Tab-separated table of C-alpha atoms and ligand atoms in Angstrom:
chain	number	residue	atom	x	y	z
A	1	MET	CA	15.601	11.074	-38.928
A	2	LYS	CA	14.204	9.040	-41.169
A	3	ASP	CA	10.438	8.475	-41.409
A	4	SER	CA	9.545	4.338	-42.016
A	5	PHE	CA	9.867	1.563	-39.584
A	6	THR	CA	9.290	-1.758	-39.022
A	7	TYR	CA	8.205	-1.896	-35.609
A	8	ALA	CA	6.546	1.676	-33.444
A	9	VAL	CA	5.865	1.829	-29.862
A	10	LEU	CA	4.283	4.421	-28.955
A	11	GLY	CA	4.359	5.802	-24.940
A	12	LEU	CA	7.640	5.193	-23.706
A	13	GLY	CA	6.647	4.165	-19.774
A	14	GLY	CA	7.864	1.491	-18.370
A	15	LEU	CA	6.035	-0.910	-20.391
A	16	GLY	CA	6.658	0.689	-23.613
A	17	SER	CA	10.798	1.194	-23.005
A	18	ALA	CA	10.552	-2.347	-22.633
A	19	ALA	CA	8.899	-3.225	-25.039
A	20	CYS	CA	11.936	-1.257	-27.640
A	21	TYR	CA	14.518	-2.113	-26.118
A	22	TRP	CA	13.267	-5.997	-26.298
A	23	LEU	CA	11.885	-5.662	-30.315
A	24	SER	CA	15.868	-3.411	-30.715
A	25	ARG	CA	17.829	-6.588	-29.346
A	26	GLN	CA	15.831	-8.090	-32.388
A	27	ALA	CA	15.186	-5.111	-35.450
A	28	GLY	CA	17.740	-2.790	-34.002
A	29	GLY	CA	17.470	0.410	-36.344
A	30	ASP	CA	14.223	-0.845	-37.413
A	31	VAL	CA	12.335	0.571	-34.176
A	32	LEU	CA	10.518	4.144	-33.636
A	33	GLY	CA	9.945	4.886	-30.332
A	34	LEU	CA	7.479	7.870	-29.160
A	35	GLU	CA	6.345	9.759	-26.602
A	36	GLN	CA	4.577	12.900	-25.981
A	37	PHE	CA	6.320	13.842	-22.880
A	38	GLU	CA	10.251	14.211	-22.030
A	39	LEU	CA	11.543	11.209	-21.413
A	40	GLY	CA	11.346	10.028	-17.460
A	41	HIS	CA	8.535	13.100	-17.216
A	42	GLY	CA	6.086	11.845	-13.926
A	43	ARG	CA	2.582	12.870	-15.128
A	44	GLY	CA	2.402	8.899	-16.419
A	45	GLU	CA	2.791	5.375	-13.664
A	46	SER	CA	6.243	4.551	-13.689
A	47	HIS	CA	8.261	7.386	-12.962
A	48	ASP	CA	9.958	7.348	-9.271
A	49	HIS	CA	12.300	5.428	-7.627
A	50	SER	CA	10.843	2.434	-6.635
A	51	ARG	CA	8.772	-0.772	-7.477
A	52	ILE	CA	7.472	-3.469	-5.513
A	53	ILE	CA	8.447	-7.017	-7.129
A	54	ARG	CA	6.725	-10.329	-6.123
A	55	LYS	CA	6.205	-13.681	-6.365
A	56	THR	CA	2.734	-13.441	-4.297
A	57	TYR	CA	0.023	-13.827	-6.469
A	58	HIS	CA	-3.122	-15.035	-6.117
A	59	THR	CA	-2.657	-17.224	-9.849
A	60	VAL	CA	-0.716	-20.000	-10.417
A	61	PRO	CA	0.023	-18.483	-14.102
A	62	TYR	CA	0.752	-15.042	-12.053
A	63	VAL	CA	3.180	-16.417	-10.609
A	64	ARG	CA	4.662	-18.325	-13.232
A	65	PHE	CA	4.685	-14.191	-15.377
A	66	ALA	CA	6.029	-13.220	-12.491
A	67	GLN	CA	9.297	-15.833	-12.144
A	68	GLN	CA	9.985	-15.621	-15.691
A	69	ALA	CA	9.838	-11.493	-15.049
A	70	TYR	CA	12.343	-12.353	-12.455
A	71	ALA	CA	14.842	-13.761	-15.525
A	72	ALA	CA	13.847	-11.421	-17.809
A	73	TRP	CA	14.915	-8.811	-15.810
A	74	GLU	CA	18.482	-10.873	-14.818
A	75	ALA	CA	18.703	-10.487	-19.125
A	76	VAL	CA	18.814	-6.342	-18.980
A	77	GLU	CA	20.940	-6.202	-15.954
A	78	ALA	CA	23.450	-8.535	-17.432
A	79	ASP	CA	22.990	-6.172	-21.333
A	80	SER	CA	23.111	-3.598	-18.384
A	81	GLY	CA	26.155	-4.048	-16.306
A	82	GLU	CA	23.692	-2.235	-13.401
A	83	GLN	CA	21.512	-4.521	-10.646
A	84	LEU	CA	18.480	-3.151	-11.074
A	85	VAL	CA	16.024	-5.686	-8.759
A	86	LEU	CA	17.142	-5.527	-5.565
A	87	LYS	CA	16.709	-8.984	-3.487
A	88	THR	CA	15.029	-7.832	0.173
A	89	GLY	CA	12.943	-10.259	0.803
A	90	GLU	CA	8.842	-9.453	1.141
A	91	LEU	CA	6.631	-9.842	4.248
A	92	ASN	CA	2.469	-9.466	3.400
A	93	PHE	CA	1.128	-8.597	6.688
A	94	TRP	CA	-2.711	-11.110	6.939
A	95	PRO	CA	-5.153	-8.811	9.196
A	96	GLU	CA	-7.839	-11.351	10.259
A	97	LYS	CA	-10.083	-8.711	8.500
A	98	THR	CA	-8.863	-9.535	4.949
A	99	THR	CA	-11.195	-10.605	1.980
A	100	LEU	CA	-8.600	-11.437	0.010
A	101	ASP	CA	-7.693	-15.419	-0.286
A	102	GLU	CA	-4.253	-16.065	1.002
A	103	SER	CA	-4.570	-19.733	0.347
A	104	ALA	CA	-4.929	-18.870	-3.620
A	105	TYR	CA	-1.890	-17.034	-3.030
A	106	ASN	CA	-0.300	-19.655	-1.343
A	107	ASP	CA	-2.068	-22.843	-2.859
A	108	SER	CA	-0.182	-20.578	-6.394
A	109	MET	CA	3.623	-20.553	-5.135
A	110	ALA	CA	3.204	-23.931	-3.953
A	111	ALA	CA	2.058	-25.055	-7.425
A	112	CYS	CA	4.883	-23.098	-8.819
A	113	GLY	CA	7.864	-24.245	-6.304
A	114	VAL	CA	8.335	-20.670	-4.797
A	115	ALA	CA	9.261	-21.298	-1.334
A	116	TYR	CA	7.776	-18.699	1.877
A	117	ASP	CA	7.458	-19.268	5.327
A	118	SER	CA	4.093	-18.853	6.996
A	119	LEU	CA	4.962	-17.086	10.416
A	120	ASP	CA	2.743	-16.806	12.861
A	121	PRO	CA	2.236	-13.329	15.862
A	122	ALA	CA	5.185	-14.873	18.388
A	123	GLU	CA	7.148	-15.883	14.789
A	124	LEU	CA	7.036	-12.646	13.230
A	125	ARG	CA	7.468	-10.509	16.710
A	126	ARG	CA	10.412	-12.969	17.094
A	127	ARG	CA	11.792	-12.208	13.341
A	128	PHE	CA	10.565	-8.473	12.526
A	129	PRO	CA	10.815	-6.885	15.604
A	130	GLN	CA	11.257	-3.590	13.235
A	131	PHE	CA	6.913	-4.257	13.080
A	132	GLN	CA	4.064	-4.481	15.571
A	133	PHE	CA	0.733	-5.852	15.162
A	134	ASP	CA	-1.678	-7.816	18.137
A	135	ASP	CA	-2.371	-10.995	17.713
A	136	THR	CA	-4.693	-10.915	14.744
A	137	VAL	CA	-2.513	-10.124	12.344
A	138	HIS	CA	0.250	-13.535	10.731
A	139	ALA	CA	2.470	-12.883	7.797
A	140	VAL	CA	4.129	-15.050	4.850
A	141	TYR	CA	7.711	-14.341	3.733
A	142	GLN	CA	9.052	-14.823	0.873
A	143	PRO	CA	12.663	-13.846	0.666
A	144	ASP	CA	12.963	-13.207	-3.277
A	145	GLY	CA	10.725	-10.513	-3.185
A	146	GLY	CA	11.917	-6.749	-2.973
A	147	LEU	CA	12.024	-3.874	-5.254
A	148	VAL	CA	12.796	-2.993	-9.201
A	149	ALA	CA	14.782	0.751	-9.362
A	150	ALA	CA	12.557	1.867	-11.555
A	151	ILE	CA	13.726	5.356	-13.403
A	152	LYS	CA	16.969	3.181	-13.568
A	153	ALA	CA	14.900	0.617	-15.532
A	154	ASN	CA	13.051	2.715	-17.296
A	155	GLU	CA	15.979	4.474	-18.271
A	156	ALA	CA	18.707	1.026	-19.183
A	157	HIS	CA	15.794	-0.130	-21.628
A	158	ARG	CA	16.039	2.650	-23.036
A	159	ARG	CA	19.480	2.847	-23.152
A	160	LEU	CA	19.817	-0.268	-24.187
A	161	ALA	CA	17.606	0.247	-27.342
A	162	ARG	CA	19.265	3.006	-28.462
A	163	ARG	CA	22.147	1.273	-28.469
A	164	ASN	CA	20.699	-1.162	-30.591
A	165	GLY	CA	20.147	1.153	-32.700
A	166	ALA	CA	16.421	2.525	-32.150
A	167	THR	CA	14.912	5.677	-32.506
A	168	LEU	CA	13.192	7.246	-29.076
A	169	VAL	CA	11.801	10.461	-30.069
A	170	ASP	CA	10.369	12.855	-26.954
A	171	ASN	CA	7.918	15.548	-27.342
A	172	MET	CA	6.133	13.948	-29.853
A	173	PRO	CA	2.488	13.522	-29.207
A	174	ILE	CA	0.382	10.709	-31.687
A	175	ASP	CA	-2.315	12.425	-32.507
A	176	GLU	CA	-3.368	10.013	-35.622
A	177	ILE	CA	-3.508	6.608	-35.967
A	178	ARG	CA	-4.181	5.386	-40.007
A	179	GLN	CA	-3.798	1.840	-41.822
A	180	VAL	CA	-2.134	2.095	-44.924
A	181	ASN	CA	-0.921	-0.342	-47.421
A	182	GLY	CA	-1.845	-2.741	-44.705
A	183	GLY	CA	0.231	-0.784	-42.732
A	184	TYR	CA	0.265	1.902	-40.330
A	185	GLU	CA	0.701	5.859	-40.603
A	186	ILE	CA	1.537	8.098	-37.448
A	187	ALA	CA	1.359	11.116	-37.042
A	188	ALA	CA	2.334	12.941	-34.018
A	189	GLY	CA	4.410	16.255	-33.108
A	190	GLY	CA	3.615	17.907	-36.522
A	191	ARG	CA	5.488	14.490	-38.436
A	192	ARG	CA	3.855	11.295	-40.127
A	193	PHE	CA	5.802	8.954	-39.626
A	194	GLN	CA	5.101	4.625	-41.241
A	195	ALA	CA	4.937	1.586	-39.417
A	196	GLU	CA	4.584	-1.872	-40.109
A	197	LYS	CA	3.421	-3.445	-37.101
A	198	LEU	CA	2.539	-1.289	-33.882
A	199	VAL	CA	3.377	-1.518	-29.676
A	200	ILE	CA	0.581	0.748	-28.030
A	201	ALA	CA	1.471	1.705	-24.424
A	202	ALA	CA	-0.427	4.451	-23.590
A	203	GLY	CA	-1.116	3.687	-19.778
A	204	PRO	CA	-3.505	6.231	-18.616
A	205	TRP	CA	-3.495	7.213	-22.166
A	206	THR	CA	-4.877	4.061	-23.769
A	207	ASN	CA	-8.447	5.027	-25.150
A	208	ARG	CA	-7.228	8.187	-26.745
A	209	LEU	CA	-4.952	5.889	-29.102
A	210	LEU	CA	-7.420	3.050	-29.207
A	211	ALA	CA	-10.113	5.399	-30.511
A	212	HIS	CA	-7.625	5.472	-34.131
A	213	PHE	CA	-8.671	1.431	-34.392
A	214	GLY	CA	-12.493	2.272	-33.424
A	215	LEU	CA	-11.911	0.438	-29.936
A	216	GLU	CA	-12.294	1.551	-26.037
A	217	LEU	CA	-11.602	-0.582	-23.303
A	218	PRO	CA	-12.700	0.055	-19.743
A	219	LEU	CA	-10.574	1.788	-17.783
A	220	GLN	CA	-10.689	4.048	-14.691
A	221	VAL	CA	-7.851	5.164	-14.516
A	222	THR	CA	-6.883	6.670	-10.651
A	223	HIS	CA	-4.615	9.617	-8.815
A	224	GLU	CA	-2.086	7.209	-6.152
A	225	GLN	CA	0.863	9.094	-3.568
A	226	VAL	CA	3.651	7.756	-2.296
A	227	SER	CA	5.138	9.452	0.877
A	228	TYR	CA	8.472	9.953	1.650
A	229	VAL	CA	9.250	9.615	6.064
A	230	ALA	CA	12.817	10.811	7.013
A	231	SER	CA	13.014	7.927	10.102
A	232	PRO	CA	15.054	9.040	12.742
A	233	HIS	CA	16.693	6.190	12.686
A	234	LEU	CA	17.452	5.301	8.653
A	235	GLU	CA	19.931	2.240	9.186
A	236	GLU	CA	17.305	0.294	10.486
A	237	PHE	CA	15.598	0.080	6.901
A	238	ALA	CA	18.191	0.023	5.156
A	239	PRO	CA	17.703	-2.697	1.832
A	240	GLU	CA	20.147	-5.760	3.357
A	241	ARG	CA	18.249	-4.995	7.537
A	242	PHE	CA	14.063	-4.418	5.559
A	243	PRO	CA	12.328	-5.295	3.410
A	244	VAL	CA	9.296	-4.887	1.198
A	245	TRP	CA	5.848	-4.844	3.069
A	246	ILE	CA	2.199	-4.997	1.838
A	247	TRP	CA	-0.857	-4.671	3.766
A	248	MET	CA	-3.058	-7.347	2.711
A	249	ILE	CA	-6.685	-5.852	2.437
A	250	HIS	CA	-8.296	-3.657	-0.963
A	251	ASP	CA	-7.506	-0.775	-0.211
A	252	ASN	CA	-3.632	-1.749	1.486
A	253	TYR	CA	-0.705	0.299	2.810
A	254	TYR	CA	2.684	-1.108	1.549
A	255	GLY	CA	5.892	0.226	1.652
A	256	PHE	CA	9.385	-0.117	0.813
A	257	PRO	CA	12.957	0.525	2.259
A	258	VAL	CA	15.285	3.132	2.118
A	259	TYR	CA	16.284	3.529	-1.520
A	260	GLY	CA	16.545	6.959	-3.864
A	261	ALA	CA	15.859	8.736	-1.347
A	262	ALA	CA	16.427	9.701	2.350
A	263	GLY	CA	13.357	8.476	4.044
A	264	VAL	CA	11.128	4.880	3.762
A	265	LYS	CA	8.654	4.629	1.538
A	266	ILE	CA	5.015	4.023	2.465
A	267	ALA	CA	1.844	4.579	0.312
A	268	LYS	CA	-1.441	4.044	0.429
A	269	ASP	CA	-3.757	2.969	-2.923
A	270	ARG	CA	-6.224	5.938	-2.671
A	271	PHE	CA	-8.058	5.142	-5.892
A	272	HIS	CA	-9.465	8.595	-6.471
A	273	PRO	CA	-10.900	8.510	-9.964
A	274	THR	CA	-9.505	11.081	-12.166
A	275	HIS	CA	-8.375	12.497	-15.777
A	276	PRO	CA	-5.272	12.003	-16.871
A	277	ASP	CA	-5.425	15.882	-18.467
A	278	THR	CA	-6.935	17.350	-16.128
A	279	ARG	CA	-5.416	15.587	-13.171
A	280	GLY	CA	-4.031	17.320	-9.931
A	281	PHE	CA	-0.759	16.959	-8.776
A	282	GLU	CA	-1.214	18.002	-5.186
A	283	PRO	CA	-1.020	15.704	-2.987
A	284	ASP	CA	-3.494	14.396	-0.344
A	285	GLU	CA	-3.400	15.759	2.687
A	286	LYS	CA	-5.686	12.946	4.482
A	287	ASN	CA	-3.913	10.173	2.815
A	288	GLU	CA	-0.369	11.488	4.770
A	289	ARG	CA	-1.748	11.583	7.606
A	290	ASP	CA	-2.798	7.956	7.359
A	291	VAL	CA	0.395	6.350	6.322
A	292	LEU	CA	1.659	8.834	9.360
A	293	ARG	CA	-0.477	7.019	11.527
A	294	PHE	CA	0.075	3.543	10.305
A	295	LEU	CA	3.998	3.891	10.701
A	296	ALA	CA	3.649	5.335	14.325
A	297	ASP	CA	1.204	2.355	14.873
A	298	HIS	CA	3.311	-0.495	13.338
A	299	ILE	CA	6.392	0.814	12.390
A	300	PRO	CA	7.365	2.909	15.326
A	301	ARG	CA	10.997	3.746	13.940
A	302	ALA	CA	10.489	4.371	10.781
A	303	ALA	CA	8.880	6.562	12.198
A	304	GLY	CA	9.305	10.495	11.061
A	305	PRO	CA	8.522	13.915	9.635
A	306	LEU	CA	6.931	13.247	5.805
A	307	LEU	CA	9.610	14.580	4.034
A	308	TYR	CA	7.202	14.883	0.882
A	309	THR	CA	4.793	12.823	-1.433
A	310	LYS	CA	4.614	12.297	-5.465
A	311	THR	CA	1.202	11.890	-6.604
A	312	CYS	CA	0.818	9.312	-9.562
A	313	LEU	CA	-2.024	7.722	-12.293
A	314	LEU	CA	-3.028	4.222	-11.892
A	315	THR	CA	-4.435	1.761	-14.636
A	316	HIS	CA	-7.720	-0.149	-13.890
A	317	THR	CA	-8.959	-2.360	-15.550
A	318	PRO	CA	-12.587	-4.323	-14.058
A	319	ASP	CA	-10.679	-7.575	-13.882
A	320	GLY	CA	-7.469	-5.921	-12.266
A	321	ASP	CA	-6.338	-8.495	-15.038
A	322	PHE	CA	-3.496	-6.681	-17.282
A	323	VAL	CA	-4.423	-6.288	-21.966
A	324	LEU	CA	-1.599	-7.849	-23.182
A	325	ASP	CA	-2.593	-8.556	-26.873
A	326	ARG	CA	-3.176	-8.276	-30.298
A	327	LEU	CA	-5.817	-5.775	-31.060
A	328	PRO	CA	-9.242	-7.414	-32.573
A	329	GLY	CA	-8.911	-7.101	-36.702
A	330	HIS	CA	-5.088	-5.780	-36.680
A	331	PRO	CA	-2.714	-9.056	-36.091
A	332	ASN	CA	0.393	-6.559	-36.520
A	333	ALA	CA	-0.771	-4.600	-33.830
A	334	VAL	CA	-0.734	-5.008	-29.990
A	335	CYS	CA	-1.471	-3.551	-26.795
A	336	VAL	CA	-0.493	-3.843	-23.289
A	337	VAL	CA	-2.813	-2.211	-20.294
A	338	GLY	CA	-1.054	-2.460	-17.293
A	339	ALA	CA	-3.988	-2.854	-14.265
A	340	THR	CA	-2.216	-1.475	-11.333
A	341	HIS	CA	0.548	-3.867	-10.931
A	342	ALA	CA	2.552	-4.433	-13.957
A	343	PHE	CA	5.905	-2.585	-12.884
A	344	LYS	CA	7.603	-5.703	-11.895
A	345	PHE	CA	6.494	-7.069	-15.457
A	346	ALA	CA	7.678	-4.525	-17.811
A	347	SER	CA	10.192	-6.218	-19.155
A	348	VAL	CA	8.789	-9.961	-19.351
A	349	ILE	CA	5.868	-7.139	-20.809
A	350	GLY	CA	8.314	-6.183	-22.832
A	351	ARG	CA	9.491	-9.100	-24.121
A	352	THR	CA	6.201	-10.787	-24.774
A	353	LEU	CA	5.348	-7.686	-27.063
A	354	ALA	CA	7.970	-8.432	-28.727
A	355	GLU	CA	7.486	-11.812	-28.881
A	356	LEU	CA	4.148	-10.877	-29.979
A	357	LEU	CA	4.955	-9.500	-33.667
A	358	THR	CA	8.484	-10.733	-34.048
A	359	ASP	CA	7.713	-14.688	-34.020
A	360	GLY	CA	3.976	-14.600	-33.964
A	361	GLU	CA	3.241	-16.298	-30.666
A	362	THR	CA	4.660	-15.770	-27.030
A	363	PRO	CA	6.009	-19.057	-24.859
A	364	ALA	CA	3.667	-16.688	-22.035
A	365	ASP	CA	0.396	-17.355	-21.076
A	366	ILE	CA	-0.765	-14.606	-21.245
A	367	SER	CA	-4.495	-16.555	-21.691
A	368	ALA	CA	-6.084	-14.051	-18.955
A	369	PHE	CA	-5.110	-11.130	-20.518
A	370	ARG	CA	-6.921	-10.779	-23.741
A	371	PHE	CA	-8.481	-7.655	-25.216
A	372	ASP	CA	-11.628	-9.902	-26.212
A	373	ARG	CA	-12.594	-11.485	-22.623
A	374	ASN	CA	-15.806	-11.234	-21.271
A	375	THR	CA	-14.736	-8.603	-18.191
A	376	LEU	CA	-13.791	-6.380	-21.105
A	377	ALA	CA	-17.126	-6.038	-23.203
A	378	LEU	CA	-19.243	-5.613	-20.411
A	379	PRO	CA	-19.680	-1.626	-19.660
A	380	GLY	CA	-17.508	-0.727	-16.554
A	381	VAL	CA	-18.846	-2.319	-13.472
A	382	TRP	CA	-16.940	0.052	-11.432
A	383	ASN	CA	-16.856	0.450	-7.501
A	384	LEU	CA	-14.382	2.426	-6.251
A	385	PRO	CA	-14.658	5.082	-3.507
A	386	GLN	CA	-14.850	8.613	-4.758
A	387	GLY	CA	-12.493	10.329	-2.315
B	401	FAD	C1	2.157	4.475	-6.800
B	401	FAD	C2	2.354	3.951	-7.264
B	401	FAD	C3	2.162	2.457	-6.895
B	401	FAD	C4	2.999	1.188	-7.890
B	401	FAD	N1	2.909	0.093	-7.470
B	401	FAD	C5	3.681	-0.650	-7.723
B	401	FAD	C6	4.144	-2.027	-7.635
B	401	FAD	O1	4.628	-1.986	-6.418
B	401	FAD	N2	4.704	-2.773	-8.336
B	401	FAD	C7	4.246	-2.895	-9.477
B	401	FAD	O2	4.833	-4.194	-10.606
B	401	FAD	N3	3.866	-2.013	-9.928
B	401	FAD	C8	3.170	-0.797	-8.948
B	401	FAD	N4	2.370	0.014	-10.037
B	401	FAD	C9	2.048	0.206	-11.514
B	401	FAD	C10	2.824	-0.078	-12.317
B	401	FAD	O3	4.001	1.141	-12.056
B	401	FAD	C11	2.503	0.638	-13.577
B	401	FAD	O4	1.615	-0.314	-13.983
B	401	FAD	C12	3.587	0.878	-14.969
B	401	FAD	O5	4.310	1.590	-14.612
B	401	FAD	C13	2.619	1.207	-16.231
B	401	FAD	O6	3.800	1.483	-17.230
B	401	FAD	P1	3.047	1.446	-18.412
B	401	FAD	O7	3.928	2.002	-19.635
B	401	FAD	O8	1.886	1.876	-19.242
B	401	FAD	O9	2.227	2.843	-18.756
B	401	FAD	P2	3.349	4.732	-18.177
B	401	FAD	O10	4.339	4.777	-17.169
B	401	FAD	O11	2.290	6.026	-17.718
B	401	FAD	O12	3.030	5.065	-20.058
B	401	FAD	C14	2.176	5.386	-21.139
B	401	FAD	C15	3.152	6.541	-21.559
B	401	FAD	O13	2.624	7.393	-22.555
B	401	FAD	C16	2.882	7.964	-22.786
B	401	FAD	N5	2.000	7.995	-24.191
B	401	FAD	C17	0.312	8.286	-23.738
B	401	FAD	N6	-0.710	8.706	-25.156
B	401	FAD	C18	0.367	9.380	-25.540
B	401	FAD	C19	0.827	10.372	-27.066
B	401	FAD	N7	-0.533	10.400	-27.227
B	401	FAD	N8	1.454	9.884	-28.045
B	401	FAD	C20	2.595	10.175	-27.099
B	401	FAD	N9	3.135	9.275	-25.812
B	401	FAD	C21	1.751	8.702	-25.097
B	401	FAD	C22	2.329	8.335	-21.975
B	401	FAD	O14	2.848	10.029	-21.655
B	401	FAD	C23	3.428	7.820	-20.878
B	401	FAD	O15	4.361	8.432	-20.880
B	401	FAD	C24	2.291	1.333	-8.972
B	401	FAD	C25	1.937	2.356	-9.959
B	401	FAD	C26	1.957	3.786	-9.165
B	401	FAD	C27	1.162	4.329	-10.257
């Protein structure tokens, strides 16, 4: 294995794997990817069968970025010959008590030409009888929403990067990054590598790598979980019959059709602060009871015995927006933080990171994702519930 490259991607979760792929389209064998665990491990943020992809966002730049994400995924699908995005349709349920701003979502979609249907309670019951809500809940249906096949997509990005000549190495924890002769020297797993340009895509471990640049972001890492439930009526919840759905409040419930396991998938945000090195892997039983109760109350034919629960991590920024930018003082080093909702964008984020390093600019509007924005300069103002 050679030890000198033009580009090094540090961290091979969902976003780093995508960056390797898009860099390799231009730079082939000049791309190195380093991962501290085995490729495809389940200790970070990007594991499991599915993630929601949607155009329903609360600002115009996010809706436009989502539109670009669909196009980027199509390019990867064309290159890999695999279907990675399943359009199931997406239902957003708006309860009366929500603190989220529905008009911000609808206006942003309208400004970007994204079609959607507003469903009053009666229309919701008529079109989607699987769901049972009272008259205080209405919905928005957006037909392009669906799921990204997360494990498959990560594998596709890495497989295609290797096909293009990239070197991806697992079990290589990065211990040190030093600036040397205008480039970087990376000490990892007992070896030393040189690279002219860097992508930092370390998810919950971001600040550990930023420390080598004397930088720190006010990030919060939380422990989350998703549950699979063995409905006796699985066929009614197949992707062609049952949309992805989101209960639109802050600590929300959300769910998927049957995909990847023999059960419907449901989750409720936990926002339980943790540390990526000392976290446990045990599910929270109250969260499991809550999601089973939600199914029994609102999607009763999907209710059934718990198949299993899988835990994972989330990395939060104080304002909920990504970091996707050059490091201050380092024009040849870019950093991404997914801020809890980046998987759907993985491919366009990978393309954008590659553009920043290869072309020096990107057509994507990433102005809201600057490293030096005010909300990241302040000490993190965290108000996450403990528990
Ligand atoms: C339960 C759950 C549900 C979610 N649902 C959705 C959804 O529906 N839609 C959506 O769009 N997003 C969703 N997300 C968010 C999305 O999955 C994440 O934003 C995204 O996966 C982040 O990817 P990442 O590559 O930044 O992080 P990770 O996947 O954690 O990757 C970071 C990688 O860097 C490696 N690394 C770190 N430090 C080092 C080091 N020193 N040396 C070498 N390697 C290192 C890590 O081992 C890891 O593999 C969800 C997340 C969770 C947990």
